[in-house]
XYZ file of C-alpha atoms in Angstrom:
450
model
C 34.742 47.316 0.021
C 34.884 43.627 -1.341
C 37.293 44.959 -3.957
C 39.458 46.619 -1.537
C 39.649 43.474 0.684
C 40.461 41.261 -2.405
C 43.179 43.838 -3.269
C 44.702 43.643 0.175
C 44.392 39.945 0.051
C 46.120 39.709 -3.114
C 48.852 42.096 -1.979
C 49.222 40.186 1.121
C 49.730 36.881 -0.630
C 52.111 38.668 -3.121
C 54.233 40.073 -0.085
C 54.438 36.722 1.415
C 55.547 35.106 -1.956
C 58.081 37.795 -2.394
C 59.296 37.305 1.143
C 59.611 33.748 0.733
C 61.648 34.459 -2.622
C 63.871 36.882 -0.560
C 64.483 34.243 2.135
C 65.307 31.557 -0.480
C 67.826 34.080 -2.089
C 69.410 34.800 1.269
C 67.839 38.542 1.665
C 66.660 38.287 5.198
C 65.403 41.616 6.150
C 63.152 44.355 5.007
C 66.021 46.768 5.101
C 67.643 44.870 2.347
C 64.636 44.610 0.288
C 64.583 46.855 -2.981
C 61.523 48.084 -5.009
C 61.483 50.011 -8.206
C 59.171 52.942 -8.312
C 56.546 52.992 -10.782
C 53.802 55.629 -11.407
C 51.051 55.133 -9.033
C 52.814 52.297 -7.463
C 53.064 51.794 -3.697
C 54.472 49.619 -1.159
C 53.645 45.956 -0.773
C 54.717 45.454 2.738
C 52.160 45.249 5.426
C 54.613 46.512 8.074
C 57.026 49.462 8.043
C 60.055 49.500 5.738
C 62.215 52.637 5.341
C 63.507 53.951 2.030
C 63.223 50.728 -0.107
C 62.326 52.415 -3.353
C 64.756 53.310 -6.272
C 64.247 55.251 -9.433
C 61.999 57.793 -7.548
C 61.348 60.911 -9.598
C 61.824 64.608 -8.588
C 65.475 64.235 -7.615
C 65.182 61.395 -5.082
C 66.458 58.373 -7.115
C 67.531 55.695 -4.937
C 65.833 56.185 -1.419
C 68.706 54.161 0.189
C 71.017 57.063 -0.768
C 69.070 59.402 1.641
C 71.870 61.545 3.105
C 72.833 64.126 0.541
C 74.442 67.613 0.271
C 74.305 70.717 -1.769
C 75.352 74.486 -1.606
C 72.961 76.533 0.276
C 72.381 78.508 -2.952
C 71.592 75.439 -5.196
C 68.356 73.922 -6.017
C 66.721 70.462 -4.572
C 68.004 68.829 -7.649
C 71.541 69.785 -6.839
C 71.602 67.297 -3.867
C 74.393 64.707 -4.227
C 75.832 62.121 -1.777
C 79.528 63.491 -2.216
C 80.009 67.091 -2.805
C 83.278 68.618 -3.863
C 83.850 72.185 -3.254
C 86.484 74.739 -2.725
C 84.873 75.570 0.773
C 85.817 79.139 0.928
C 85.400 80.931 4.185
C 81.693 82.002 4.335
C 80.344 79.221 2.191
C 77.258 77.376 3.409
C 75.796 73.895 2.753
C 72.614 72.083 3.426
C 72.558 68.550 4.442
C 69.349 66.553 3.842
C 68.042 63.354 5.415
C 65.078 61.783 3.333
C 62.640 59.477 5.328
C 59.872 57.383 3.558
C 57.916 54.620 5.107
C 57.389 52.207 2.141
C 54.602 50.278 3.612
C 51.329 49.782 2.015
C 49.230 52.784 3.036
C 46.009 50.507 2.998
C 47.294 49.177 6.366
C 47.676 52.463 8.017
C 44.109 52.091 9.041
C 44.920 49.119 11.033
C 48.162 50.655 12.296
C 50.183 47.909 11.016
C 51.966 49.952 8.464
C 52.751 52.846 10.852
C 56.283 53.080 12.034
C 56.216 53.613 15.685
C 58.612 55.460 17.910
C 60.475 56.534 14.899
C 63.860 58.170 15.900
C 66.427 59.923 13.631
C 70.151 60.046 14.597
C 72.096 62.553 12.769
C 75.944 62.835 13.006
C 77.990 65.635 11.519
C 81.635 65.687 11.402
C 82.216 69.325 12.439
C 85.444 71.165 13.403
C 88.615 71.409 11.565
C 89.473 69.240 8.518
C 89.263 68.903 4.786
C 86.859 65.990 4.344
C 83.615 66.030 6.533
C 81.281 63.192 6.819
C 77.541 63.307 7.608
C 75.500 60.178 8.454
C 71.900 59.450 9.516
C 70.190 56.421 11.012
C 66.456 55.868 10.769
C 65.141 53.496 13.357
C 61.641 52.573 14.750
C 60.528 50.051 17.312
C 58.849 47.868 14.709
C 60.960 48.357 11.657
C 64.561 47.567 10.741
C 66.986 50.597 10.877
C 68.574 51.998 7.847
C 71.714 54.070 7.687
C 73.477 56.210 5.119
C 76.052 59.055 4.803
C 77.312 61.864 2.564
C 80.724 63.681 2.361
C 81.615 67.328 1.813
C 85.106 67.290 0.210
C 86.985 70.694 0.469
C 90.143 71.739 -1.203
C 91.965 72.934 1.938
C 91.632 72.767 5.694
C 88.778 74.751 6.986
C 86.435 74.738 10.018
C 82.804 73.681 9.648
C 80.208 74.753 11.963
C 76.549 74.226 12.542
C 74.347 77.205 11.809
C 72.381 77.698 14.954
C 68.606 77.240 14.525
C 68.925 75.875 11.053
C 67.666 72.357 11.688
C 64.247 71.966 10.198
C 61.900 69.214 9.354
C 59.363 69.025 6.502
C 56.191 66.854 6.148
C 53.039 67.680 4.002
C 50.488 66.620 6.442
C 51.918 68.755 9.139
C 51.796 71.744 6.795
C 55.443 72.441 5.945
C 58.778 73.035 7.653
C 58.887 73.222 11.374
C 61.998 73.687 13.710
C 63.955 71.075 15.390
C 66.583 71.516 18.268
C 70.188 72.180 17.283
C 70.872 69.000 19.358
C 69.414 67.008 16.785
C 72.675 67.185 15.044
C 75.108 64.863 16.832
C 71.980 63.662 18.836
C 68.758 62.010 18.324
C 65.298 63.412 17.732
C 61.839 61.778 17.336
C 60.057 62.418 14.172
C 56.402 62.139 13.083
C 54.778 62.518 9.548
C 51.358 63.885 10.579
C 52.028 65.099 14.191
C 55.486 66.653 14.672
C 57.682 64.681 16.945
C 55.064 62.106 17.822
C 57.257 59.227 16.475
C 54.572 57.929 13.984
C 55.493 57.818 10.465
C 52.672 56.566 8.096
C 53.101 54.375 5.041
C 52.474 56.856 2.360
C 54.122 58.990 -0.308
C 52.597 62.020 1.320
C 53.856 61.218 4.504
C 57.635 61.366 3.626
C 59.658 63.459 6.045
C 62.804 65.577 4.989
C 65.144 66.873 7.825
C 67.629 69.690 6.589
C 70.249 71.552 8.480
C 72.853 74.049 7.468
C 76.622 74.187 8.079
C 79.067 77.113 7.200
C 82.691 77.280 6.563
C 84.719 79.364 8.936
C 88.284 80.376 8.902
C 90.584 78.133 11.223
C 91.969 80.559 13.790
C 95.575 80.481 14.074
C 96.901 78.777 17.187
C 97.856 81.306 19.743
C 101.655 81.845 19.383
C 103.546 81.224 22.532
C 105.680 84.280 23.410
C 108.068 84.674 26.331
C 111.039 86.774 27.216
C 113.512 87.466 29.987
C 112.866 91.298 30.527
C 115.143 92.360 33.283
C 117.852 91.069 35.731
C 117.756 93.084 38.874
C 121.027 93.009 41.183
C 121.159 94.002 44.772
C 124.527 94.147 46.601
C 124.286 92.514 50.045
C 128.006 92.906 50.842
C 131.272 93.247 49.181
C 131.226 89.625 48.197
C 127.488 88.643 48.133
C 124.860 89.746 45.478
C 121.103 88.930 44.923
C 119.860 88.641 41.497
C 115.956 88.839 40.574
C 114.731 87.889 37.121
C 111.628 89.768 35.646
C 110.038 87.815 32.793
C 106.923 87.622 30.879
C 104.985 84.881 29.012
C 101.923 84.742 26.801
C 100.174 81.575 25.693
C 102.620 79.473 27.796
C 103.856 78.958 31.345
C 107.153 79.644 32.723
C 108.547 76.420 34.431
C 112.186 77.459 35.529
C 114.917 79.944 35.509
C 118.508 79.380 34.808
C 121.607 81.334 35.957
C 125.061 81.343 34.209
C 127.996 82.786 35.976
C 131.367 83.495 34.522
C 134.242 85.064 36.555
C 137.768 84.755 37.713
C 137.310 82.983 40.962
C 135.281 80.510 42.849
C 131.750 81.105 43.639
C 128.515 79.659 45.310
C 125.079 80.141 43.717
C 121.933 79.440 45.709
C 118.801 79.662 43.737
C 115.068 79.870 44.552
C 112.808 80.244 41.714
C 113.568 83.535 39.930
C 115.942 84.728 42.581
C 119.544 83.673 42.951
C 122.161 84.701 45.590
C 125.911 84.781 44.525
C 128.687 84.717 46.845
C 132.261 84.990 45.362
C 135.404 83.794 46.987
C 137.738 86.133 45.396
C 137.822 89.699 44.191
C 137.339 90.379 40.414
C 134.699 90.770 37.805
C 131.776 88.377 37.477
C 129.139 88.292 34.731
C 125.751 86.818 35.535
C 123.331 85.856 32.820
C 119.682 84.647 33.315
C 117.312 82.571 30.986
C 113.692 81.763 31.320
C 112.444 78.170 30.800
C 108.773 77.576 29.418
C 106.958 74.593 28.177
C 107.581 75.915 24.625
C 111.326 76.681 24.946
C 113.976 78.636 26.642
C 115.004 82.197 26.092
C 118.219 83.198 24.562
C 120.901 85.314 26.522
C 120.272 88.968 25.978
C 121.606 92.432 27.519
C 118.559 92.951 29.621
C 119.169 89.901 31.581
C 123.036 90.098 31.890
C 124.720 91.928 34.560
C 128.368 92.390 35.643
C 129.440 93.014 39.129
C 132.955 93.699 40.534
C 133.845 92.245 43.890
C 136.329 94.449 45.606
C 139.182 93.396 47.709
C 138.488 92.771 51.280
C 139.030 96.186 53.211
C 142.320 96.208 54.791
C 142.643 96.798 58.513
C 145.594 98.986 59.372
C 147.657 97.606 62.165
C 150.861 99.354 63.557
C 153.066 99.084 66.749
C 156.314 99.801 68.465
C 157.665 96.245 68.970
C 161.054 96.565 70.606
C 163.827 99.038 71.727
C 167.358 97.695 71.671
C 170.756 99.369 72.488
C 174.443 98.592 71.848
C 177.291 100.161 73.925
C 179.671 101.822 71.537
C 181.972 103.097 74.296
C 182.167 105.796 76.993
C 178.622 107.262 77.159
C 177.761 106.466 73.466
C 175.141 104.039 72.605
C 173.488 102.846 69.272
C 169.638 102.610 69.818
C 167.709 100.358 67.154
C 163.766 100.483 67.151
C 161.633 97.583 65.624
C 158.096 98.750 64.434
C 155.513 96.974 62.378
C 153.010 98.413 60.087
C 150.463 96.683 57.872
C 146.922 97.153 56.119
C 147.945 100.442 54.666
C 149.737 101.815 57.680
C 153.418 103.015 57.264
C 156.107 104.561 59.579
C 156.579 108.166 59.452
C 159.121 108.983 62.053
C 160.759 108.104 65.404
C 161.126 110.312 68.314
C 163.695 109.368 70.945
C 163.558 110.678 74.439
C 166.773 110.032 76.174
C 165.687 110.865 79.604
C 165.892 113.787 82.096
C 168.572 116.279 81.232
C 169.292 114.669 77.960
C 167.764 115.418 74.453
C 164.727 114.507 72.539
C 165.481 113.670 69.035
C 163.026 113.213 65.944
C 164.465 111.127 63.116
C 163.122 109.346 60.027
C 165.136 106.260 60.502
C 164.911 103.316 62.981
C 168.629 103.534 64.341
C 170.193 106.440 66.033
C 173.488 106.949 67.835
C 173.454 109.145 70.937
C 176.108 109.982 73.545
C 174.771 110.667 76.924
C 175.798 114.022 78.520
C 176.083 112.614 82.023
C 176.647 109.225 83.780
C 174.221 107.139 85.571
C 171.169 104.941 84.684
C 169.125 106.600 81.761
C 165.502 105.533 80.877
C 165.176 105.858 77.205
C 161.842 105.991 75.427
C 161.031 105.841 71.777
C 157.663 106.883 70.220
C 156.791 105.842 66.579
C 154.514 107.912 64.286
C 152.535 106.193 61.787
C 150.778 107.346 58.580
C 147.268 105.822 58.897
C 145.200 107.101 56.024
C 144.988 110.887 56.363
C 145.870 110.612 60.088
C 149.115 110.161 62.011
C 148.987 107.854 64.839
C 151.563 107.637 67.628
C 152.575 104.339 69.414
C 155.017 104.095 72.359
C 154.646 100.668 73.695
C 156.134 98.997 76.905
C 158.591 97.145 74.769
C 159.948 100.323 73.380
C 161.526 101.489 76.802
C 164.850 100.614 78.121
C 167.213 101.491 80.983
C 170.647 102.291 79.826
C 173.656 102.267 82.518
C 175.336 105.184 81.086
C 179.177 104.913 81.958
C 182.560 105.985 80.691
C 183.817 102.409 80.834
C 185.260 101.167 77.630
C 183.693 98.113 75.914
C 185.966 95.239 75.132
C 188.086 95.901 72.100
C 187.690 92.359 70.725
C 186.233 88.934 71.870
C 188.630 86.213 73.101
C 190.411 84.398 70.330
C 188.827 80.989 69.465
C 191.361 79.406 67.237
C 192.749 75.852 67.991
C 195.991 77.186 69.966
C 193.989 79.620 71.774
C 191.486 77.010 72.975
C 194.173 74.533 73.904
C 195.973 77.466 76.093
C 192.832 78.317 77.596
C 192.048 74.548 78.484
C 195.619 74.319 79.986
C 195.200 77.443 82.205
C 191.724 76.153 83.432
C 193.075 72.797 84.287
C 196.022 74.310 86.077
C 193.609 76.467 88.151
C 191.438 73.577 88.903
C 194.434 71.392 90.142
C 195.507 74.372 92.539
C 191.997 74.511 93.900
C 191.840 70.797 94.416
C 195.133 70.618 96.310
C 194.237 73.564 98.565
C 190.972 71.946 99.503
C 192.634 68.656 100.228
C 195.275 70.098 102.612
C 192.548 71.906 104.524
C 190.630 68.526 104.987
C 193.942 67.025 106.301
């Protein structure tokens, strides 16, 4: 008992001396202290200090390098800080964190050497990449924190994933490996060396804790390809000049954001669009070609035959109009007259023939011309009518309007052979005669007043 106390006193004094030297040298924390391992050697610190030894046998080496990796099939001696591998799909790797409280175990009895509330934070750079970093930080409420990292370097881009339920901790006093939750990776977990998870890590070689988890290489799935197409352009004729177009389209792994319509033709037009529907109204008859495109977040479809339609706007339908507008006559002498009919026809209607009715006791004549000469059989006023037949499509329509009826004073009187002469001499003679007649009338009237 006295020897033990003396040993403790000597170690304590030695620890104080070493600490003083460290402070003089500018090394201010236990986390920065380094101690070489010797057979049977032990820590000299009275309080907890993590991973301070180097040259530790059995593949440990420098305890400060406590995050290491190996292939799953490798041995414990294969753990290294930086692992270069081809990283083929299906390859698995173990990531190890080594924890050792290097305090003098003789102070475990007093509790001074025990690291309290010990927490391990492990971070894994999972996901897609080529180089993956793994880091761990060991901390306690009564000890300085220490951190380290390791790297898996792959030859090409791969995806790295944590193997579920692969996180395990080992401690000899606990009796071997025990499971830790998956959330310990990229999270924190409390560890204990003699009671799993109680947060107490004792100062002793036998109380070292090792935490291991497994990661596996997966194939990076190809990004889903955006596919989109304009599948159909439907057309509905609303009238001779108005058409409705509806686009049918499909899109996978993208979203349709708009539709475009293109019109080519020989006349003016209006295009009203609402989403995938457009209404085309053309001003003139002719052929019009309408093409549609689909616009997505990933691009625009090309024009294709399925979304191209040609429409033909017909001429406005013609409405046939026809009428008998006027019947005129000219006295040719005696009882002979020339009759002329004016008729109008449009919109596809045409004149077929004229039927002249020259009145009671006279003739009814059908001719294919608008002018006809007729000599009445008897004298007296005659009512003459003309009816005009029109071809209207496949039908014949007859018009005999009020303007196509005249009354003719049939007589044997001869019409004047010629009009009065209108030359300069004739005009002067006429002026002289009129003047003389006027003078005579004036004189007569004057004498009567007298």
